[in-house]
Backbone as ProteinMPNN parsed JSONL, in Angstrom:
{"seq_chain_A": "XXXXXXXXXXXXXXXXXXXXXXXXXXXXXXXXXXXXXXXXXXXXXXXXXXXXXXXXXXXXXXXXXXXXXXXXXXXXXXXXXXXXXXXXXXXXXXXXXXXXXXXXXXXXXXXXXXXXXXXXXXXXXXXXXXXXXXXXXXXXXXXXXXXXXXXXXXXXXXXXXXXXXXXXX", "coords_chain_A": {"N_chain_A": [[2.827, -3.289, 24.551], [0.59, -3.585, 21.765], [0.48, -3.138, 18.622], [-1.383, -1.624, 16.257], [-3.902, -3.034, 14.442], [-3.793, -1.949, 11.488], [-2.373, 0.601, 9.569], [-2.274, 3.649, 7.981], [-0.595, 5.417, 6.004], [-0.713, 8.394, 5.626], [-1.546, 10.658, 2.598], [-1.465, 13.956, 0.582], [-3.109, 14.32, -2.276], [-2.563, 12.691, -4.989], [0.465, 12.963, -4.695], [2.31, 10.418, -4.223], [3.873, 8.699, -1.36], [7.37, 8.231, -1.594], [9.328, 8.019, -0.172], [8.68, 8.027, 1.997], [7.176, 4.97, 1.99], [9.736, 4.09, 1.624], [11.507, 3.994, 3.558], [9.961, 2.593, 5.384], [9.999, 0.495, 4.771], [12.981, 0.021, 4.567], [13.379, 0.403, 7.252], [12.201, -1.665, 8.563], [13.07, -3.835, 7.681], [15.849, -3.807, 8.197], [15.478, -4.344, 11.207], [14.91, -6.953, 11.346], [12.496, -7.881, 10.857], [9.918, -9.515, 8.865], [8.368, -9.249, 5.614], [5.848, -8.944, 3.667], [3.799, -8.03, 0.475], [3.628, -5.03, -1.357], [5.934, -2.734, -2.98], [5.2, 0.954, -4.427], [6.077, 2.198, -7.51], [7.311, 4.529, -9.883], [6.644, 4.695, -12.963], [7.335, 6.749, -14.908], [7.999, 10.101, -14.488], [6.316, 12.123, -15.799], [4.25, 14.653, -15.673], [1.551, 14.235, -16.871], [1.282, 11.513, -16.925], [1.47, 10.132, -14.16], [-0.472, 8.453, -13.178], [1.374, 5.719, -13.772], [2.424, 3.563, -12.863], [4.549, 0.607, -11.429], [3.993, -2.257, -9.627], [6.065, -3.764, -7.074], [6.738, -6.414, -6.11], [7.84, -7.413, -2.556], [8.46, -9.935, -1.415], [9.675, -11.036, -3.814], [10.542, -9.141, -5.664], [9.819, -8.973, -8.209], [7.962, -7.27, -10.533], [4.739, -5.862, -11.334], [2.915, -4.194, -13.757], [0.348, -2.27, -13.387], [-1.886, -0.435, -14.473], [-3.415, 0.575, -17.663], [-1.824, 1.191, -20.95], [-3.311, 3.001, -22.484], [-2.421, 5.339, -24.362], [-0.885, 8.367, -25.251], [-2.953, 11.055, -24.122], [-4.874, 9.945, -22.957], [-7.862, 9.931, -21.001], [-9.044, 9.937, -17.271], [-9.245, 7.307, -14.995], [-6.95, 4.655, -15.281], [-6.589, 2.435, -14.302], [-5.597, -1.317, -14.335], [-7.693, -3.476, -13.481], [-8.024, -6.357, -13.524], [-5.039, -7.001, -13.317], [-4.233, -6.036, -10.936], [-5.593, -7.964, -9.46], [-4.396, -9.953, -10.159], [-1.717, -9.206, -8.956], [-2.991, -9.191, -6.45], [-3.064, -11.781, -5.854], [-1.033, -13.329, -6.019], [0.57, -11.585, -3.862], [-1.322, -12.672, -1.547], [-0.802, -15.449, -1.607], [1.762, -15.154, -0.61], [1.321, -14.459, 2.428], [1.147, -16.512, 3.491], [3.297, -17.646, 4.366], [3.345, -16.214, 7.389], [4.004, -13.269, 7.517], [5.617, -10.377, 9.155], [4.453, -7.609, 9.049], [2.036, -6.468, 6.251], [2.625, -4.456, 3.858], [1.085, -2.427, 1.52], [0.231, -0.407, -1.29], [-1.697, 1.776, -2.138], [-5.185, 2.7, -0.771], [-7.609, 2.81, -2.761], [-9.766, 4.448, -5.642], [-10.556, 1.97, -6.568], [-11.191, 0.718, -3.916], [-12.456, 2.078, -2.274], [-14.99, 1.828, -3.641], [-15.437, -0.435, -2.769], [-14.053, -2.803, -3.431], [-10.995, -3.932, -5.318], [-7.903, -4.19, -3.238], [-9.553, -5.234, -0.723], [-10.266, -7.548, -0.191], [-8.053, -8.429, 0.445], [-6.785, -7.186, 2.484], [-8.669, -7.819, 4.322], [-8.412, -10.594, 4.905], [-5.538, -10.461, 5.813], [-6.104, -9.049, 8.313], [-7.602, -11.15, 9.447], [-5.571, -12.981, 9.992], [-4.171, -11.988, 11.675], [-1.833, -10.348, 11.065], [-0.441, -7.485, 10.744], [-1.209, -4.169, 8.473], [0.052, -1.924, 6.631], [-0.972, 0.851, 4.375], [-1.16, 3.063, 1.694], [-2.748, 5.978, 1.571], [-4.435, 8.319, 0.189], [-5.307, 11.758, 1.154], [-7.945, 12.734, -0.028], [-9.248, 10.357, -0.167], [-9.459, 9.675, 2.837], [-11.673, 9.763, 4.159], [-13.159, 7.631, 2.913], [-11.763, 5.655, 4.063], [-11.455, 5.818, 6.705], [-14.002, 4.744, 7.362], [-14.022, 2.431, 6.308], [-12.151, 1.323, 7.995], [-12.436, 1.871, 11.103], [-12.184, 2.068, 13.998], [-9.661, 0.531, 14.277], [-7.4, 1.392, 12.804], [-4.687, 3.089, 13.146], [-3.211, 6.517, 12.001], [-0.52, 7.963, 9.887], [2.061, 10.507, 9.353], [3.665, 11.518, 6.368], [6.295, 11.373, 7.509], [9.347, 10.454, 8.038], [11.126, 9.7, 10.366], [8.585, 9.671, 12.042], [7.339, 7.14, 10.443], [9.698, 5.921, 10.992], [9.4, 5.282, 13.812], [7.506, 3.8, 13.789], [7.719, 1.362, 12.622], [9.54, 0.41, 14.07], [7.607, -0.23, 16.491], [6.361, -2.451, 15.925], [8.715, -4.395, 16.16]], "CA_chain_A": [[1.962, -2.51, 23.394], [-0.137, -4.164, 20.91], [0.511, -2.742, 17.51], [-2.351, -1.496, 15.526], [-4.017, -3.866, 13.041], [-3.776, -1.286, 10.234], [-2.001, 1.742, 9.431], [-2.328, 4.444, 6.928], [0.202, 6.466, 5.785], [-1.773, 9.574, 4.635], [-0.523, 12.119, 1.84], [-1.863, 15.022, -0.277], [-3.154, 13.642, -3.153], [-1.296, 13.057, -6.485], [1.829, 13.185, -4.333], [2.594, 9.575, -3.12], [4.788, 8.882, -0.11], [7.508, 7.424, -2.232], [9.95, 7.935, 0.424], [8.106, 6.988, 3.346], [7.356, 3.572, 2.424], [11.025, 3.217, 1.391], [12.02, 4.111, 4.92], [8.85, 1.929, 6.472], [10.535, -1.06, 4.264], [14.472, -0.093, 4.853], [13.83, 0.233, 8.668], [11.719, -3.333, 9.039], [14.244, -5.252, 6.936], [16.834, -3.662, 9.63], [14.876, -4.58, 12.081], [14.753, -8.845, 11.044], [10.96, -7.96, 10.47], [9.717, -10.145, 7.24], [7.24, -8.597, 4.998], [4.826, -9.158, 2.36], [3.332, -7.135, -0.109], [4.154, -4.149, -2.893], [6.465, -1.205, -3.286], [4.93, 1.252, -5.676], [7.622, 2.556, -8.701], [6.611, 5.409, -10.995], [7.357, 4.517, -14.292], [7.681, 8.412, -15.725], [7.655, 11.718, -13.711], [5.767, 13.35, -16.675], [2.47, 14.697, -15.046], [0.642, 13.457, -17.693], [1.892, 9.634, -16.587], [1.681, 10.025, -13.059], [-0.895, 6.977, -12.653], [1.571, 4.764, -14.545], [3.096, 2.878, -12.073], [4.3, -0.725, -11.642], [4.054, -2.442, -8.064], [7.072, -4.535, -6.806], [6.532, -7.663, -5.322], [8.628, -7.606, -1.527], [9.264, -10.758, -1.746], [10.354, -11.795, -4.966], [11.247, -8.352, -6.651], [8.757, -8.897, -9.166], [7.219, -5.7, -10.968], [3.84, -5.664, -12.463], [2.177, -2.782, -13.908], [-1.347, -2.18, -12.915], [-2.127, 0.504, -15.263], [-3.372, 0.1, -19.115], [-1.009, 2.222, -21.611], [-4.126, 3.417, -23.564], [-1.799, 6.475, -24.918], [-1.256, 9.619, -24.827], [-3.939, 12.123, -23.643], [-5.918, 9.063, -21.895], [-8.369, 10.622, -19.698], [-9.711, 9.074, -16.356], [-8.664, 6.18, -14.343], [-6.413, 3.337, -16.381], [-6.288, 0.99, -13.545], [-5.881, -2.727, -15.123], [-8.314, -4.463, -12.038], [-6.988, -7.783, -13.55], [-3.528, -6.995, -13.337], [-4.3, -5.616, -9.748], [-6.558, -8.508, -8.56], [-3.475, -11.144, -9.987], [-1.285, -8.953, -7.964], [-3.378, -9.515, -4.951], [-3.362, -13.405, -5.424], [0.233, -13.196, -5.361], [0.449, -11.48, -2.153], [-2.239, -13.158, -0.86], [0.163, -16.689, -1.077], [2.996, -15.11, 0.24], [0.895, -14.326, 3.286], [0.968, -18.028, 4.246], [4.638, -17.29, 5.303], [2.895, -15.757, 8.366], [5.08, -12.367, 7.722], [5.213, -9.504, 10.517], [3.939, -6.878, 8.093], [1.784, -6.472, 4.995], [2.552, -3.104, 2.867], [0.175, -2.058, 0.155], [0.565, 0.96, -1.842], [-2.581, 2.946, -2.031], [-6.354, 3.023, -0.608], [-7.534, 4.015, -4.107], [-10.662, 4.371, -6.12], [-11.15, 0.449, -6.545], [-11.247, 0.222, -2.335], [-13.374, 3.003, -2.172], [-15.996, 1.324, -4.084], [-15.354, -2.347, -2.305], [-13.476, -3.952, -4.551], [-9.784, -3.917, -5.33], [-7.365, -4.612, -2.204], [-10.183, -4.737, 0.485], [-10.458, -8.886, 0.641], [-6.721, -9.093, 1.054], [-6.967, -6.511, 3.607], [-9.44, -8.474, 5.464], [-7.538, -11.538, 5.219], [-4.502, -10.201, 6.642], [-6.486, -8.989, 9.579], [-8.011, -12.717, 10.093], [-4.377, -13.724, 10.093], [-3.499, -10.842, 12.764], [-0.648, -9.887, 10.335], [-0.538, -6.102, 10.199], [-0.8, -3.614, 7.249], [0.415, -0.385, 6.327], [-1.156, 1.204, 3.137], [-1.098, 4.737, 1.848], [-4.17, 6.442, 1.845], [-4.629, 9.796, -0.288], [-6.386, 12.739, 1.771], [-9.549, 12.65, -1.025], [-10.12, 8.754, 0.558], [-9.314, 9.41, 3.742], [-13.155, 9.615, 4.871], [-13.621, 6.153, 3.018], [-10.987, 4.354, 4.755], [-11.863, 5.751, 8.239], [-15.192, 4.626, 7.407], [-13.707, 1.073, 6.304], [-11.019, 0.697, 9.038], [-12.835, 2.175, 12.076], [-11.012, 2.382, 15.159], [-8.509, -0.379, 14.284], [-6.183, 2.022, 12.565], [-3.923, 4.724, 13.502], [-2.854, 7.19, 10.944], [0.495, 8.495, 9.733], [2.297, 11.463, 8.085], [4.57, 11.254, 5.453], [7.256, 12.103, 8.192], [10.127, 9.46, 8.037], [10.896, 9.565, 12.006], [7.168, 8.947, 12.5], [7.136, 6.143, 10.288], [10.588, 4.549, 11.202], [9.001, 4.648, 15.036], [6.262, 2.827, 13.955], [8.377, 0.278, 12.062], [10.324, -0.236, 15.626], [6.754, -0.574, 17.426], [6.101, -3.95, 15.188], [9.208, -5.644, 16.287]], "C_chain_A": [[1.663, -3.407, 22.287], [-0.172, -3.242, 19.504], [-0.745, -2.615, 16.898], [-2.523, -2.509, 14.18], [-3.905, -3.406, 11.769], [-3.011, 0.339, 10.542], [-2.07, 2.357, 8.236], [-1.779, 5.46, 6.677], [-0.44, 7.793, 4.59], [-0.904, 10.53, 4.049], [-1.426, 12.679, 0.869], [-2.017, 14.083, -1.872], [-2.622, 13.952, -4.713], [0.146, 13.072, -5.997], [2.068, 11.879, -3.44], [3.876, 9.152, -2.413], [5.959, 7.944, -0.513], [8.843, 6.873, -0.823], [9.837, 7.549, 1.885], [7.715, 5.572, 3.428], [8.931, 3.101, 2.138], [11.797, 3.018, 2.452], [11.253, 3.326, 5.814], [10.068, 0.459, 5.773], [11.944, -1.423, 5.134], [14.189, -0.577, 6.43], [12.69, -1.286, 9.274], [12.766, -4.327, 8.639], [15.606, -4.776, 8.232], [16.476, -4.208, 10.845], [14.697, -6.405, 12.418], [12.984, -8.523, 10.495], [10.713, -9.04, 8.99], [8.463, -9.34, 6.714], [6.876, -9.384, 3.881], [4.118, -7.723, 1.568], [3.736, -6.232, -1.34], [4.951, -2.977, -2.279], [5.794, -0.113, -4.44], [6.267, 2.122, -6.365], [6.723, 2.831, -9.556], [7.711, 4.375, -12.172], [7.849, 5.487, -14.943], [7.235, 8.826, -14.679], [6.978, 12.297, -14.531], [4.288, 13.425, -15.994], [1.479, 14.218, -15.558], [0.368, 11.868, -17.513], [1.962, 9.429, -15.092], [0.955, 8.431, -12.296], [-0.153, 5.708, -13.295], [2.389, 4.149, -13.504], [2.918, 1.515, -11.985], [4.401, -0.981, -9.979], [5.198, -3.669, -8.159], [6.954, -5.168, -5.55], [7.639, -7.572, -3.813], [9.348, -8.536, -1.419], [10.026, -11.374, -2.793], [11.437, -10.329, -5.738], [10.697, -8.271, -7.971], [8.163, -7.571, -9.527], [5.933, -6.092, -11.964], [3.321, -4.247, -12.652], [0.764, -2.89, -13.928], [-1.835, -1.058, -13.7], [-2.305, 0.043, -16.47], [-2.655, 1.213, -19.58], [-2.156, 2.301, -22.915], [-3.416, 5.03, -24.127], [-1.906, 7.297, -24.409], [-2.419, 10.923, -24.812], [-5.076, 11.144, -23.237], [-6.783, 9.84, -21.148], [-8.785, 9.42, -18.515], [-8.895, 8.012, -15.874], [-8.336, 5.03, -15.261], [-6.124, 2.179, -15.456], [-6.933, -0.481, -13.905], [-6.414, -3.454, -13.731], [-7.97, -6.006, -12.663], [-5.429, -7.86, -12.937], [-3.612, -6.755, -11.606], [-4.47, -7.268, -8.799], [-5.335, -10.115, -9.112], [-2.382, -10.931, -9.192], [-1.546, -9.068, -6.541], [-3.219, -11.045, -4.523], [-1.932, -13.848, -5.184], [0.841, -12.951, -3.892], [-0.209, -12.276, -1.289], [-1.537, -14.658, -0.294], [1.406, -16.067, -0.43], [2.452, -14.727, 1.839], [1.035, -15.612, 4.146], [2.267, -17.91, 5.04], [4.699, -16.502, 6.697], [4.307, -14.172, 8.322], [4.612, -11.439, 8.723], [4.357, -8.253, 9.846], [3.565, -7.156, 6.72], [1.643, -5.007, 4.515], [1.692, -3.419, 1.552], [0.229, -0.897, 0.129], [-0.458, 1.869, -1.745], [-4.359, 1.866, -1.788], [-7.199, 3.921, -1.879], [-9.08, 4.116, -3.933], [-11.244, 3.021, -5.568], [-12.001, -0.01, -4.598], [-12.149, 1.031, -1.806], [-14.701, 2.577, -2.632], [-16.018, -0.08, -3.539], [-15.027, -2.981, -2.935], [-11.896, -3.515, -4.381], [-8.694, -4.76, -4.435], [-7.92, -4.811, -0.983], [-10.342, -6.541, 0.799], [-8.689, -9.16, 1.086], [-6.273, -8.675, 2.553], [-7.59, -7.25, 5.017], [-8.683, -9.806, 5.766], [-6.155, -11.428, 6.021], [-4.89, -9.993, 7.935], [-6.789, -10.484, 10.285], [-6.753, -13.229, 10.27], [-3.466, -13.176, 10.965], [-1.795, -10.534, 12.065], [-1.375, -8.187, 10.133], [-0.045, -5.145, 9.181], [-1.312, -2.551, 7.606], [-0.217, -0.365, 4.811], [-1.149, 2.781, 2.847], [-2.464, 4.892, 1.101], [-4.115, 8.298, 1.418], [-5.484, 10.96, 0.464], [-7.769, 12.765, 0.887], [-10.074, 11.547, -0.265], [-10.1, 8.83, 1.722], [-10.868, 9.12, 4.536], [-13.418, 7.931, 4.664], [-12.813, 5.403, 4.118], [-11.129, 4.592, 6.191], [-13.502, 5.173, 8.183], [-15.331, 2.888, 7.371], [-12.933, 0.454, 7.51], [-11.78, 1.08, 10.665], [-11.814, 2.325, 13.034], [-9.745, 1.435, 15.437], [-7.521, -0.17, 13.522], [-5.896, 3.415, 12.982], [-3.409, 5.378, 11.875], [-1.836, 7.965, 10.842], [0.786, 9.104, 9.118], [3.38, 10.721, 7.78], [6.054, 11.514, 6.198], [8.272, 10.818, 8.532], [10.473, 9.146, 9.321], [9.71, 8.847, 12.2], [7.037, 7.562, 12.124], [8.462, 4.899, 10.593], [10.082, 4.084, 12.924], [7.781, 3.765, 14.888], [6.694, 1.373, 13.545], [8.636, -0.357, 13.555], [9.08, -0.902, 16.48], [6.519, -1.903, 17.083], [7.36, -5.019, 15.896], [9.411, -6.243, 17.85]], "O_chain_A": [[2.626, -4.041, 21.856], [-1.172, -2.525, 19.48], [-1.385, -3.663, 16.983], [-1.731, -2.733, 13.264], [-3.9, -4.227, 10.852], [-3.142, 1.015, 11.562], [-1.922, 1.608, 7.271], [-2.288, 6.524, 7.028], [-0.53, 7.954, 3.373], [0.072, 11.092, 4.546], [-2.188, 11.9, 0.296], [-1.154, 13.371, -2.384], [-2.385, 14.988, -5.334], [1.032, 13.188, -6.843], [2.071, 11.972, -2.213], [4.939, 9.314, -3.014], [5.887, 6.83, 0.005], [9.166, 5.708, -0.588], [10.607, 6.979, 2.657], [7.79, 4.926, 4.473], [9.317, 1.956, 2.377], [12.646, 2.128, 2.501], [11.652, 3.239, 6.976], [10.744, -0.308, 6.458], [12.187, -2.357, 5.898], [14.615, -1.648, 6.862], [12.647, -1.666, 10.444], [13.151, -5.353, 9.201], [16.103, -5.597, 9.003], [17.411, -4.565, 11.562], [14.422, -6.925, 13.5], [12.517, -9.237, 9.608], [11.627, -9.118, 8.169], [7.652, -8.852, 7.501], [7.505, -10.28, 3.319], [3.995, -6.616, 2.092], [4.185, -6.813, -2.328], [4.632, -2.392, -1.244], [5.975, -0.553, -5.576], [7.228, 2.566, -5.737], [5.786, 2.165, -9.997], [8.782, 3.769, -12.189], [8.839, 5.252, -15.635], [6.372, 8.313, -13.968], [6.811, 13.439, -14.103], [3.457, 12.529, -15.844], [0.534, 13.775, -14.905], [-0.597, 11.223, -17.921], [2.595, 8.428, -14.757], [1.402, 7.663, -11.444], [-0.819, 4.68, -13.416], [3.478, 4.716, -13.595], [1.848, 0.961, -12.234], [4.794, -0.12, -9.191], [5.246, -4.42, -9.132], [7.022, -4.748, -4.395], [8.741, -7.773, -4.324], [10.572, -8.453, -1.325], [10.943, -12.168, -2.583], [12.586, -10.406, -6.174], [11.16, -7.479, -8.792], [7.901, -6.806, -8.599], [6.067, -6.528, -13.108], [3.334, -3.352, -11.807], [0.177, -3.734, -14.605], [-2.697, -0.664, -12.915], [-1.567, -0.897, -16.766], [-2.682, 2.233, -18.892], [-1.971, 1.817, -24.032], [-4.28, 5.898, -24.246], [-2.605, 7.49, -23.414], [-2.475, 11.658, -25.798], [-6.22, 11.596, -23.198], [-6.135, 10.639, -20.471], [-8.837, 8.222, -18.792], [-7.798, 7.845, -16.407], [-9.206, 4.473, -15.931], [-5.528, 1.156, -15.792], [-8.111, -0.834, -13.856], [-5.595, -3.958, -12.963], [-7.579, -6.786, -11.794], [-4.919, -8.727, -12.226], [-2.851, -7.51, -11.001], [-3.783, -7.646, -7.85], [-5.451, -11.185, -8.514], [-1.854, -11.898, -8.642], [-0.714, -9.06, -5.634], [-3.224, -11.503, -3.38], [-1.648, -14.631, -4.278], [1.363, -13.722, -3.086], [0.348, -12.588, -0.237], [-1.582, -15.055, 0.87], [1.999, -16.779, 0.38], [3.414, -14.708, 2.606], [1.022, -15.615, 5.377], [2.281, -18.068, 6.26], [5.78, -16.154, 7.172], [5.315, -14.168, 9.029], [3.472, -11.52, 9.182], [3.331, -8.063, 10.5], [4.281, -7.822, 5.973], [0.606, -4.392, 4.764], [1.69, -4.408, 0.819], [0.278, -0.191, 1.136], [-0.13, 2.923, -1.2], [-4.66, 0.808, -2.34], [-7.381, 5.134, -1.978], [-9.701, 3.997, -2.877], [-12.015, 2.841, -4.626], [-12.946, -0.731, -4.279], [-12.687, 0.653, -0.765], [-15.636, 3.0, -1.952], [-16.811, -0.85, -4.082], [-15.699, -3.983, -3.179], [-11.56, -2.826, -3.418], [-8.512, -5.933, -4.765], [-7.175, -4.671, -0.013], [-10.528, -6.872, 1.97], [-8.28, -9.974, 1.915], [-5.717, -9.324, 3.439], [-7.216, -7.264, 6.19], [-8.365, -10.03, 6.934], [-5.792, -12.314, 6.795], [-4.257, -10.57, 8.819], [-6.342, -10.872, 11.364], [-6.86, -14.271, 10.916], [-2.313, -13.572, 11.134], [-0.771, -10.557, 12.747], [-2.421, -7.842, 9.585], [1.15, -5.089, 8.89], [-2.262, -2.152, 8.28], [-0.059, -1.337, 4.072], [-1.134, 3.608, 3.759], [-3.041, 4.15, 0.306], [-3.833, 9.232, 2.168], [-6.665, 10.873, 0.127], [-8.766, 12.841, 1.606], [-11.179, 11.634, 0.271], [-10.827, 7.945, 2.174], [-11.007, 8.276, 5.421], [-13.719, 7.123, 5.542], [-13.324, 4.631, 4.929], [-10.943, 3.637, 6.945], [-14.127, 5.291, 9.237], [-16.153, 2.183, 7.956], [-13.079, -0.701, 7.91], [-11.464, 0.21, 11.477], [-10.671, 2.698, 12.771], [-9.011, 1.474, 16.424], [-6.695, -1.06, 13.318], [-6.567, 4.44, 13.109], [-3.299, 4.712, 10.846], [-1.892, 8.895, 11.646], [0.275, 8.984, 8.004], [3.936, 9.789, 8.362], [6.976, 11.861, 5.46], [7.846, 10.118, 9.45], [10.053, 8.017, 9.574], [9.684, 7.647, 12.473], [6.722, 6.723, 12.968], [8.417, 3.671, 10.517], [10.259, 2.943, 13.351], [7.219, 3.145, 15.791], [6.159, 0.367, 14.012], [8.084, -1.34, 14.049], [9.303, -1.933, 17.115], [6.455, -2.652, 18.057], [7.11, -6.198, 16.145], [9.858, -7.377, 18.024]]}, "name": "protein", "num_of_chains": 1, "seq": "XXXXXXXXXXXXXXXXXXXXXXXXXXXXXXXXXXXXXXXXXXXXXXXXXXXXXXXXXXXXXXXXXXXXXXXXXXXXXXXXXXXXXXXXXXXXXXXXXXXXXXXXXXXXXXXXXXXXXXXXXXXXXXXXXXXXXXXXXXXXXXXXXXXXXXXXXXXXXXXXXXXXXXXXX"}
């Protein structure tokens, strides 16, 4: 059985599935699968700082902040698109090693509007590298419009995530 090209870990808006992604990475590594991509790490647990995250490169461990610190009380999206582009370029370079799986943190507003990590996803698909990405429920229809029949949707349930990882080996 061939694994799908794309997999979405669908989660409740504003409740990023940290445990699901950690389980995915751990299970893939235990199976000897090679990984490229990033894990999202929260900088703060404060509700007004929920968007403050770092992207940890799965190959190097290097962390990159992708949100602008505009101070307390800043409203609206604070995504630093230049930092996201820089992180995507590093990930693209890591795909030259032909990993078994590309792990991406989020199909967010930038991707819904045609930017963000979409080129990286397309590049992985061209190289026949399976992609797993987090998709908040608010963006699920945009994901479905983008991915079409090439994607499977996974829940945050750890057993389901581990079974998916095992299907890749």
